[in-house]
Coordinates of C-alpha atoms in Angstrom, one line a residue:
M21 CA 37.6 129.0 140.5
D22 CA 35.7 129.3 137.3
P23 CA 36.6 126.4 135.0
G24 CA 36.0 128.4 131.9
D25 CA 38.6 131.1 132.5
G26 CA 41.6 128.8 131.8
S27 CA 43.5 130.2 134.8
A28 CA 45.2 128.3 137.5
E29 CA 45.2 131.3 139.9
G30 CA 43.3 130.7 143.1
Y31 CA 43.1 126.9 142.7
A32 CA 44.2 125.0 145.7
L33 CA 43.5 121.5 147.0
P34 CA 42.0 121.0 150.5
E35 CA 44.0 119.0 153.0
N36 CA 44.0 115.3 153.4
N37 CA 43.0 114.7 149.8
T38 CA 43.6 111.3 148.4
H39 CA 45.0 110.4 145.0
S40 CA 41.5 109.8 143.6
H41 CA 40.6 113.4 144.5
I42 CA 43.7 114.6 142.6
K43 CA 42.7 112.7 139.5
R44 CA 39.1 114.0 139.7
N45 CA 40.3 117.6 140.0
L46 CA 42.7 117.1 137.1
A47 CA 39.8 115.9 135.0
E48 CA 38.3 119.4 135.2
F49 CA 41.1 120.7 133.1
R50 CA 40.3 118.4 130.2
D51 CA 37.6 120.7 128.8
I52 CA 39.8 123.8 129.1
D53 CA 41.6 125.3 126.2
L54 CA 44.8 126.1 127.9
N55 CA 46.2 127.8 124.8
T56 CA 43.6 130.6 125.1
P57 CA 45.4 133.7 126.5
T58 CA 43.8 135.5 129.4
S59 CA 44.5 138.8 131.2
E60 CA 47.1 137.0 133.3
G61 CA 48.9 135.5 130.3
P62 CA 48.9 132.0 128.8
A63 CA 48.4 129.2 131.3
R64 CA 50.8 126.3 131.6
P65 CA 49.7 122.7 131.1
V66 CA 48.1 121.1 134.1
L67 CA 50.9 118.6 134.6
D68 CA 53.3 121.5 135.2
L69 CA 51.4 122.9 138.2
D70 CA 52.8 120.3 140.6
L71 CA 49.5 120.2 142.5
H72 CA 50.7 117.2 144.5
K73 CA 53.4 119.4 146.1
N74 CA 51.0 122.1 147.3
Y75 CA 48.4 120.5 149.5
G76 CA 46.4 123.2 151.3
N77 CA 48.6 125.9 150.0
K78 CA 47.7 128.5 147.5
P79 CA 50.2 128.3 144.7
D80 CA 52.3 131.2 143.7
P81 CA 51.3 133.2 140.7
V82 CA 52.2 131.3 137.5
K83 CA 55.0 133.0 135.7
T84 CA 54.4 133.6 132.1
Q85 CA 56.6 131.4 129.9
P86 CA 57.3 131.9 126.3
D87 CA 55.4 129.4 124.1
S88 CA 58.0 126.8 123.1
S89 CA 55.9 125.9 120.0
Q90 CA 56.8 129.3 118.6
K91 CA 60.4 128.1 118.0
N92 CA 59.1 125.5 115.5
P93 CA 56.4 126.8 113.1
L94 CA 55.3 123.2 112.5
I95 CA 53.8 122.3 115.8
K96 CA 51.7 123.6 118.7
V97 CA 50.3 121.8 121.8
V98 CA 46.6 121.0 122.1
F99 CA 44.8 119.0 124.7
S100 CA 42.4 116.2 123.9
R101 CA 39.0 116.1 125.6
Q102 CA 38.0 112.9 127.4
D103 CA 35.4 112.0 130.0
A104 CA 37.1 111.2 133.3
N105 CA 34.9 108.2 133.9
T106 CA 36.0 106.4 130.7
S107 CA 39.1 104.3 130.3
T108 CA 39.4 104.4 126.6
H109 CA 42.1 106.3 124.8
S110 CA 41.6 110.0 124.1
P111 CA 40.0 110.8 120.8
L112 CA 42.4 112.1 118.2
S113 CA 42.0 115.5 116.8
R114 CA 41.2 116.0 113.1
H115 CA 44.6 117.5 112.4
Y116 CA 46.4 114.7 114.2
K117 CA 44.5 112.1 112.1
F118 CA 45.7 113.9 109.0
I119 CA 49.3 113.7 110.3
I120 CA 48.9 110.0 110.8
A121 CA 47.3 109.5 107.4
I122 CA 50.0 111.4 105.6
A123 CA 52.8 109.6 107.5
F124 CA 51.2 106.3 106.8
F125 CA 50.8 107.0 103.1
L126 CA 54.4 108.0 102.8
T127 CA 55.7 104.9 104.6
F128 CA 53.3 102.9 102.5
L129 CA 54.8 104.5 99.4
S130 CA 58.3 103.8 100.6
N131 CA 57.5 100.1 101.3
C132 CA 55.9 99.9 97.8
V133 CA 58.9 101.4 96.1
G134 CA 61.3 99.3 98.1
H135 CA 59.7 96.2 96.7
L136 CA 59.0 97.5 93.2
I137 CA 62.7 98.0 92.5
R138 CA 63.4 94.3 93.2
E139 CA 61.5 93.0 90.2
P140 CA 63.9 94.3 87.6
L141 CA 66.6 92.5 89.5
F142 CA 65.0 89.1 89.3
T143 CA 63.0 89.3 86.0
T144 CA 66.0 90.2 83.8
K145 CA 67.9 87.0 84.3
V146 CA 67.2 85.8 80.8
N147 CA 68.4 89.1 79.3
I148 CA 71.5 89.2 81.6
Q149 CA 72.3 85.7 80.4
K150 CA 72.0 86.6 76.8
S151 CA 74.0 89.9 77.2
F152 CA 76.9 88.6 79.3
G153 CA 76.9 84.9 78.3
S154 CA 76.5 83.8 81.9
T155 CA 75.6 80.3 83.1
T156 CA 72.8 79.4 85.4
L157 CA 75.2 79.0 88.3
Q158 CA 76.8 82.3 87.6
L159 CA 73.3 84.0 87.7
A160 CA 72.9 82.5 91.2
Y161 CA 75.6 84.9 92.4
L162 CA 73.2 87.7 91.9
D163 CA 70.7 86.2 94.3
I164 CA 73.5 85.3 96.8
A165 CA 74.8 88.9 96.9
Y166 CA 71.3 90.2 97.3
L167 CA 70.2 87.8 100.1
A168 CA 73.5 87.9 102.0
S169 CA 73.5 91.7 102.2
Y170 CA 69.7 91.7 102.9
S171 CA 70.3 89.4 105.9
V172 CA 73.1 91.7 107.3
G173 CA 70.8 94.7 107.0
Q174 CA 68.0 93.0 108.9
F175 CA 70.4 91.8 111.6
I176 CA 71.8 95.3 112.5
T177 CA 68.6 97.4 111.9
P178 CA 66.8 96.9 115.2
I179 CA 69.8 97.9 117.3
V180 CA 71.9 100.3 115.2
F181 CA 69.2 102.6 113.8
P182 CA 67.3 104.7 116.4
R183 CA 63.6 105.2 115.9
S184 CA 63.8 109.0 116.3
H185 CA 65.7 109.4 113.1
I186 CA 64.0 106.7 111.0
V187 CA 63.0 109.0 108.2
M188 CA 66.6 110.3 107.8
F189 CA 67.9 106.8 107.2
V190 CA 65.1 105.9 104.9
C191 CA 65.7 109.0 102.9
F192 CA 69.4 108.3 102.7
F193 CA 68.9 104.7 101.4
H194 CA 66.3 105.8 98.8
F195 CA 68.9 108.3 97.5
L196 CA 71.6 105.6 97.5
L197 CA 69.3 103.2 95.7
G198 CA 68.6 105.8 93.0
I199 CA 72.4 106.2 92.4
C200 CA 72.9 102.4 92.4
H201 CA 70.2 101.7 89.8
F202 CA 71.5 104.5 87.6
L203 CA 74.9 102.6 87.7
L204 CA 73.1 99.4 86.6
F205 CA 72.1 101.2 83.5
V206 CA 75.7 101.8 82.5
L207 CA 77.5 98.7 83.8
K208 CA 78.5 96.1 81.2
N209 CA 79.8 93.2 83.2
L210 CA 78.3 90.6 85.6
S211 CA 80.7 91.4 88.5
G212 CA 79.4 95.0 88.7
F213 CA 75.8 93.8 88.8
V214 CA 76.7 91.5 91.7
V215 CA 78.1 94.4 93.7
I216 CA 75.1 96.6 93.0
Y217 CA 72.7 93.7 93.9
G218 CA 74.4 93.5 97.3
I219 CA 74.0 97.2 98.0
T220 CA 70.4 97.0 96.9
G221 CA 69.7 94.1 99.2
F222 CA 71.2 95.8 102.2
S223 CA 69.3 99.0 101.6
C224 CA 65.9 97.3 101.0
A225 CA 66.3 95.4 104.3
I226 CA 66.7 98.6 106.2
L227 CA 63.9 100.3 104.4
W228 CA 61.4 97.6 105.3
L229 CA 62.4 96.6 108.8
A230 CA 63.1 100.2 110.0
L231 CA 59.7 101.4 108.9
Y232 CA 57.9 98.3 110.2
N233 CA 59.4 98.8 113.7
D234 CA 58.7 102.5 113.6
L235 CA 55.0 102.0 112.7
H236 CA 54.4 100.1 116.0
S237 CA 55.4 103.2 117.9
W238 CA 52.9 105.8 116.6
L239 CA 50.0 104.0 114.9
P240 CA 46.7 104.2 116.9
L241 CA 46.5 101.2 119.2
N242 CA 42.9 100.3 118.2
Y243 CA 43.8 100.1 114.5
R244 CA 47.4 99.1 114.6
M245 CA 47.2 95.5 113.4
L246 CA 44.7 96.4 110.7
L247 CA 46.9 99.2 109.4
I248 CA 50.0 97.1 109.6
T249 CA 48.3 94.4 107.6
F250 CA 47.4 96.9 104.8
W251 CA 51.0 98.3 105.0
C252 CA 52.4 94.8 104.4
C253 CA 50.2 94.6 101.3
A254 CA 52.2 97.5 100.0
A255 CA 55.0 95.1 99.4
E256 CA 52.9 92.8 97.2
L257 CA 51.4 95.9 95.5
G258 CA 54.9 97.1 94.7
L259 CA 56.0 93.7 93.4
C260 CA 52.9 93.6 91.2
V261 CA 53.5 97.0 89.7
G262 CA 57.1 96.1 89.2
V263 CA 56.2 92.9 87.3
I264 CA 53.8 94.8 85.0
M265 CA 56.5 97.4 84.4
C266 CA 59.1 94.8 83.6
A267 CA 56.8 92.9 81.2
H268 CA 56.0 96.0 79.3
V269 CA 59.5 97.5 79.1
Q270 CA 61.4 94.3 78.3
T271 CA 59.1 93.6 75.3
T272 CA 59.0 97.1 73.9
T273 CA 62.4 98.7 74.5
R274 CA 65.8 98.0 75.9
W275 CA 65.8 96.0 79.1
K276 CA 68.2 98.3 80.9
V277 CA 65.7 101.1 80.7
L278 CA 64.1 99.5 83.7
F279 CA 67.0 100.6 85.9
M280 CA 66.6 104.2 84.8
I281 CA 62.9 104.1 85.8
T282 CA 63.6 102.6 89.2
A283 CA 66.4 105.2 89.8
A284 CA 63.9 108.0 89.1
V285 CA 61.3 106.4 91.3
N286 CA 63.7 106.3 94.2
F287 CA 64.7 109.9 93.8
V288 CA 61.1 111.0 93.8
T289 CA 60.4 109.0 97.0
F290 CA 63.5 110.5 98.6
I291 CA 62.2 114.1 97.8
L292 CA 58.6 113.3 99.1
L293 CA 59.9 111.8 102.4
F294 CA 62.4 114.6 103.0
T295 CA 59.9 117.4 102.3
C296 CA 56.5 116.1 103.5
Y297 CA 57.0 113.5 106.3
I298 CA 56.1 114.6 109.8
R299 CA 56.6 111.8 112.3
P300 CA 53.5 111.5 114.6
K301 CA 53.9 111.6 118.3
P302 CA 54.8 108.1 119.7
N303 CA 52.0 106.2 121.5
S304 CA 52.6 106.0 125.2
G305 CA 49.7 103.6 125.9
D306 CA 48.5 106.0 128.7
S307 CA 44.8 106.7 128.6
E308 CA 45.3 110.0 130.5
Q309 CA 47.8 111.4 128.1
L310 CA 46.8 115.0 127.5
E311 CA 49.0 116.4 124.8
V312 CA 49.6 115.6 121.1
Y313 CA 51.5 117.5 118.5
V314 CA 49.8 118.7 115.3
P315 CA 50.8 121.2 112.6
R316 CA 50.1 124.8 113.5
E317 CA 48.9 126.0 110.1
K318 CA 49.7 123.7 107.1
L319 CA 49.9 119.9 106.8
F320 CA 52.1 120.3 103.7
D321 CA 55.0 122.7 104.4
P322 CA 57.9 121.4 102.4
V323 CA 60.2 124.3 103.0
N324 CA 60.0 124.2 106.8
I325 CA 60.0 120.4 107.0
S326 CA 63.1 120.3 104.8
K327 CA 64.8 122.8 107.0
E328 CA 64.0 120.9 110.1
N329 CA 65.3 117.6 108.6
Y330 CA 68.4 119.4 107.5
R331 CA 69.0 120.7 111.0
N332 CA 68.4 117.2 112.4
I333 CA 71.1 115.8 110.0
V334 CA 73.6 118.5 111.0
N335 CA 72.9 118.2 114.7
G336 CA 73.3 114.4 114.4
I337 CA 76.6 114.7 112.7
K338 CA 77.8 117.3 115.3
R339 CA 76.7 115.0 118.1
I340 CA 78.5 112.0 116.7
Y341 CA 81.6 114.2 116.2
H342 CA 81.6 115.6 119.8
Q343 CA 81.0 112.1 121.3
A344 CA 84.0 110.6 119.4
P345 CA 87.1 110.1 121.6
V346 CA 89.4 113.1 121.4
E347 CA 92.9 112.4 120.2
V348 CA 95.5 114.6 121.9
D349 CA 98.2 114.0 119.3
L350 CA 96.0 114.0 116.1
L351 CA 99.0 114.3 113.8
P352 CA 102.5 114.1 115.3
T353 CA 104.4 117.2 114.9
I354 CA 107.7 116.9 113.1
E355 CA 110.8 118.8 114.1
T356 CA 112.5 121.2 111.6
S357 CA 115.6 119.0 111.4
E358 CA 113.4 116.0 110.4
L359 CA 111.8 117.8 107.4
T360 CA 114.6 116.7 105.2
T361 CA 114.2 113.1 106.3
S362 CA 111.2 111.8 104.3
R363 CA 111.7 108.3 105.9
S364 CA 111.0 109.7 109.4
R365 CA 107.9 111.5 108.2
L366 CA 106.6 108.3 106.5
I367 CA 107.3 106.1 109.6
R368 CA 105.5 108.5 112.0
L369 CA 102.6 108.9 109.6
C370 CA 102.2 105.1 109.2
K371 CA 102.3 104.7 113.0
Y372 CA 99.5 107.2 113.4
L373 CA 97.4 105.7 110.6
G374 CA 98.0 102.2 112.0
K375 CA 96.8 103.4 115.5
K376 CA 93.7 104.9 114.0
V377 CA 92.9 101.7 112.0
G378 CA 93.4 99.6 115.1
Q379 CA 91.0 101.8 117.1
F380 CA 88.4 101.6 114.3
F381 CA 88.5 97.8 114.3
K382 CA 88.4 97.6 118.1
R383 CA 85.3 99.8 118.2
T384 CA 83.7 97.9 115.4
G385 CA 84.4 94.6 117.2
K386 CA 82.8 95.8 120.3
R387 CA 79.7 96.9 118.5
V388 CA 79.4 93.6 116.6
S389 CA 79.9 91.6 119.9
Y390 CA 77.2 93.8 121.5
I391 CA 74.7 93.2 118.7
V392 CA 75.4 89.4 118.8
R393 CA 74.9 89.3 122.6
V394 CA 71.6 91.1 122.4
H395 CA 70.3 88.7 119.8
L396 CA 71.6 85.6 121.7
D397 CA 70.0 86.9 124.9
V398 CA 66.6 87.2 123.2
M399 CA 67.0 83.7 121.7
R400 CA 67.7 82.3 125.1
R401 CA 64.8 84.1 127.0
V402 CA 62.0 83.7 124.4
Q403 CA 60.8 80.1 124.4
Y404 CA 60.5 78.3 121.1
L405 CA 62.1 81.2 119.2
T406 CA 64.8 78.9 117.9
L407 CA 62.2 76.5 116.5
Y408 CA 60.3 79.4 114.9
T409 CA 63.5 80.6 113.4
I410 CA 64.1 77.2 111.8
G411 CA 60.5 77.0 110.5
Y412 CA 60.6 80.5 109.1
T413 CA 64.0 79.9 107.5
S414 CA 62.8 76.8 105.7
L415 CA 59.6 78.6 104.5
K416 CA 61.5 81.6 103.3
S417 CA 64.1 79.5 101.5
A418 CA 61.4 77.6 99.6
R419 CA 59.4 80.7 98.8
N420 CA 62.3 82.8 97.7
C421 CA 63.7 80.1 95.4
F422 CA 60.3 79.6 93.8
A423 CA 59.7 83.4 93.3
F424 CA 63.2 84.1 92.0
W425 CA 63.3 81.3 89.4
I426 CA 59.7 80.6 88.3
S427 CA 59.9 83.0 85.4
F428 CA 63.3 81.6 84.3
Y429 CA 62.0 78.1 84.6
L430 CA 58.9 78.7 82.5
T431 CA 60.9 80.5 79.8
T432 CA 63.8 78.1 79.4
N433 CA 62.1 74.7 80.2
L434 CA 58.5 75.0 79.2
N435 CA 59.2 77.3 76.2
Y436 CA 56.9 80.2 77.4
S437 CA 57.7 83.7 76.1
I438 CA 59.6 86.1 78.3
Q439 CA 56.5 88.2 78.7
S440 CA 54.4 85.1 79.8
G441 CA 57.1 84.1 82.3
I442 CA 57.1 87.6 83.8
Y443 CA 53.3 87.6 84.0
A444 CA 53.5 84.3 85.9
T445 CA 55.5 86.2 88.5
L446 CA 52.8 88.9 88.5
V447 CA 50.2 86.2 89.3
F448 CA 52.5 84.9 92.1
Q449 CA 52.6 88.4 93.6
L450 CA 48.8 88.8 93.3
G451 CA 48.4 85.6 95.2
S452 CA 50.8 86.8 97.8
C453 CA 48.8 90.0 98.2
A454 CA 45.6 88.0 98.6
G455 CA 47.4 85.8 101.1
S456 CA 48.3 88.8 103.2
L457 CA 44.7 90.0 103.4
I458 CA 43.1 86.6 104.0
G459 CA 45.8 85.6 106.5
G460 CA 45.2 88.8 108.6
M461 CA 41.4 88.2 108.5
F462 CA 41.8 84.5 109.3
S463 CA 43.9 85.3 112.4
K464 CA 41.7 88.2 113.5
L465 CA 38.3 86.6 113.1
V466 CA 38.7 82.8 113.3
M467 CA 42.0 82.1 115.3
Q468 CA 42.0 85.2 117.4
N469 CA 43.5 83.4 120.5
Y470 CA 45.4 80.8 118.6
H471 CA 48.1 82.7 116.7
L472 CA 50.7 80.0 116.8
T473 CA 48.2 77.4 115.7
S474 CA 47.1 79.5 112.7
C475 CA 50.8 79.7 111.6
S476 CA 51.0 75.8 111.7
I477 CA 47.7 75.4 109.8
S478 CA 48.9 77.8 107.1
A479 CA 52.2 76.0 106.8
V480 CA 50.4 72.7 106.1
F481 CA 48.4 74.5 103.4
S482 CA 51.6 75.8 101.9
V483 CA 53.1 72.3 101.6
L484 CA 50.0 71.0 99.8
M485 CA 49.9 73.9 97.3
L486 CA 53.6 73.5 96.5
S487 CA 53.2 69.8 96.0
L488 CA 50.6 70.4 93.2
I489 CA 53.4 70.7 90.7
Y490 CA 53.5 66.9 90.5
F491 CA 49.7 66.7 89.9
M492 CA 49.1 69.6 87.5
D493 CA 50.0 69.9 83.9
L494 CA 51.7 73.3 83.5
G495 CA 51.7 73.0 79.7
T496 CA 48.7 75.5 79.5
I497 CA 49.1 79.1 80.6
W498 CA 46.0 79.2 82.8
K499 CA 47.0 76.1 84.8
C500 CA 50.4 77.6 85.2
F501 CA 48.9 80.9 86.4
T502 CA 46.6 79.1 88.8
Y503 CA 49.4 77.1 90.3
T504 CA 51.7 80.1 90.9
F505 CA 48.7 82.0 92.4
L506 CA 48.0 79.3 94.9
V507 CA 51.7 78.9 95.9
G508 CA 52.0 82.7 96.4
F509 CA 48.8 82.8 98.3
A510 CA 49.7 80.0 100.7
T511 CA 53.4 80.9 101.4
N512 CA 52.8 84.6 101.9
C513 CA 49.9 83.9 104.2
T514 CA 52.2 81.8 106.3
E515 CA 55.0 84.3 106.3
L516 CA 52.7 87.1 107.3
L517 CA 51.2 85.1 110.2
I518 CA 54.7 84.2 111.5
T519 CA 56.1 87.7 111.4
T520 CA 53.1 89.7 112.7
R521 CA 51.3 87.2 114.9
G522 CA 53.5 84.2 115.8
L523 CA 56.6 86.0 116.9
K524 CA 54.6 88.6 118.8
A525 CA 52.7 85.8 120.6
L526 CA 56.0 84.1 121.6
C527 CA 57.4 87.3 123.0
D528 CA 54.2 88.1 124.9
Q529 CA 54.3 84.6 126.5
S530 CA 57.9 85.1 127.7
L531 CA 58.2 85.3 131.4
N532 CA 61.0 87.8 131.2
E533 CA 59.6 89.9 128.4
E534 CA 61.3 93.2 127.6
E535 CA 60.1 96.1 125.5
K536 CA 62.5 95.4 122.6
D537 CA 62.0 91.7 122.5
Y538 CA 59.7 91.6 119.5
S539 CA 61.8 94.0 117.5
V540 CA 65.0 92.2 118.2
S541 CA 63.4 88.7 117.7
L542 CA 62.0 89.9 114.4
G543 CA 65.4 91.1 113.2
T544 CA 67.0 87.9 114.4
T545 CA 64.6 85.7 112.6
L546 CA 64.6 87.6 109.4
S547 CA 68.3 88.0 109.2
I548 CA 69.0 84.3 109.9
A549 CA 66.3 83.3 107.4
N550 CA 67.7 85.5 104.7
F551 CA 71.3 84.5 105.4
M552 CA 70.4 80.8 105.2
C553 CA 68.5 81.5 102.0
V554 CA 71.8 82.3 100.4
F555 CA 73.0 78.7 101.0
Q556 CA 69.6 77.1 100.3
G557 CA 69.2 79.1 97.1
Y558 CA 72.6 77.9 95.9
I559 CA 71.9 74.3 96.8
S560 CA 68.6 74.5 94.9
I561 CA 70.1 75.9 91.7
Y562 CA 72.9 73.4 92.0
I563 CA 70.3 70.6 92.1
A564 CA 68.4 72.1 89.2
H565 CA 71.6 72.4 87.2
H566 CA 72.9 68.9 87.7
F567 CA 69.8 66.8 88.5
G568 CA 67.0 68.6 86.9
W569 CA 64.2 71.0 87.9
N570 CA 61.9 68.3 89.2
K571 CA 64.4 67.3 91.8
M572 CA 64.7 71.0 92.8
F573 CA 61.0 71.2 93.4
L574 CA 61.2 68.1 95.5
Y575 CA 63.9 69.7 97.6
L576 CA 61.6 72.8 98.1
I577 CA 58.8 70.5 99.3
L578 CA 61.1 68.9 101.8
M579 CA 62.0 72.3 103.1
M580 CA 58.4 73.2 103.5
L581 CA 57.8 69.9 105.5
L582 CA 60.6 70.9 107.8
S583 CA 59.0 74.3 108.3
T584 CA 55.6 72.6 109.1
G585 CA 57.2 70.4 111.7
A586 CA 59.1 73.2 113.4
L587 CA 56.0 75.4 113.6
G588 CA 53.8 72.5 114.9
V589 CA 55.6 72.2 118.3
P590 CA 54.7 75.7 119.6
S591 CA 51.2 75.4 118.3
R592 CA 50.6 72.1 120.1
K593 CA 51.9 73.7 123.4
E594 CA 49.6 76.7 122.8
I595 CA 46.5 74.5 122.5
E596 CA 47.4 72.6 125.7
R597 CA 48.0 75.9 127.5
L598 CA 44.6 77.4 126.5
K599 CA 42.8 74.2 127.3
H600 CA 44.4 73.9 130.7
P601 CA 45.2 77.4 131.8
V602 CA 47.4 77.9 134.9
L603 CA 45.4 79.6 137.6

């Protein structure tokens, strides 16, 4: 057979070939463009030839099959070229790199927008208090609604939302956020704000965690952690842009204009994702994988991509409808003699509706119990996950309380202007962004094999930075900015190391590790942490309201000490394990 003709005709394996011979012969096809038509028609991919079933026999002529890629104008099949003697992953084609770049940019944008819209929620507390006449404790209900719904969203995301339709859910929640923030512009009471804050928290949790889990499935393995670190920086970038926007808008025009801007940004993000996002092919981790999917003609094809997404939505709805249990007696028929008896009609209708409501709650209860069982199973199998959850919860509570209230504290207690208080939040987010970058580099270059230990060291640094409030005079603006920068830097560095390195290391060390352990453990830890932040945040504001802000900062330092102690136990075990490895 001539390897250049692209045809499988006449190719047969000799008898008594071993598996290594098969792999060597398969390697010959890697430099063949199997999409090039010949006189015998287009050839099938090598993996469809079933060579292992035809030892010594000349295969039957290959029947011409229609190209399945013609059904979808977006994709075609190409084969990567790789030396058979190498064990590294196949080089990606130029078009496929563009696919990954575009998908990464759109998810980066979604993450940035998902965090940008949070700043108007937390930097308008002074204006909300002036407009509605609310007390400090009443303002705490906004944070409670946001964090409670945020924790619920993180709890259900890893199990309920499938990875194959991530972009559909993300698009839906961006559209929902646009509507909700438009409603914030017209609402004139605090209770309506509390409800919208809750919906926003639930949506933002799903946006972040769903995309974060999905990135692990298709980012190139060699650059995955680096790209995820940059992707996490999108959160801090969005917060920084949001703070600048809030500082400018609140001092130049009506403060509610912020919500019109965030609504428009969400609608634009929804349109971009729905019309431009093509999900890359998931990584299989197989170095001998031959096929990838790339656009046939254009990388940007909004019309066809929109049609494909619309078809996916319709097919998903039809699939859910057909999988639902069929009710034989959907609506009880009523005899003619009973038409005059409205009471009989009402009774039968109420029985039917009661039955349907009972079935709904029964199915919902089964789903909730299943989700809880999955989370508890991971907590039981992964060693030290409970301690890590406690440590992360304490860290998150202290960091959230500081971030949510630092602007309010500087404005009302230290007599800074509203603009200066908001810019202090900006400095905090800049420190958080720097903490993300330095934390990733620190773990990669210095503590490469000591991920749990790096989390513990960073937690100690966070306690020291937060304690500086008792040793620094915040009466000058530059000292205030320096302090907030250091706190943001230290706490976000610790948070990044815990979520991206620490939890992954715990799951990798588990004896009974399963594929979804990291995703579920991440959802468990984040949901518990944010749910507990609701209570910790209320306790913190209660202390500040009744005992003063200094006592509240002391409470936050105690929470950070608890976090350091919880993270220290796994790190000590890690050091002992690496010093005395089990042979």
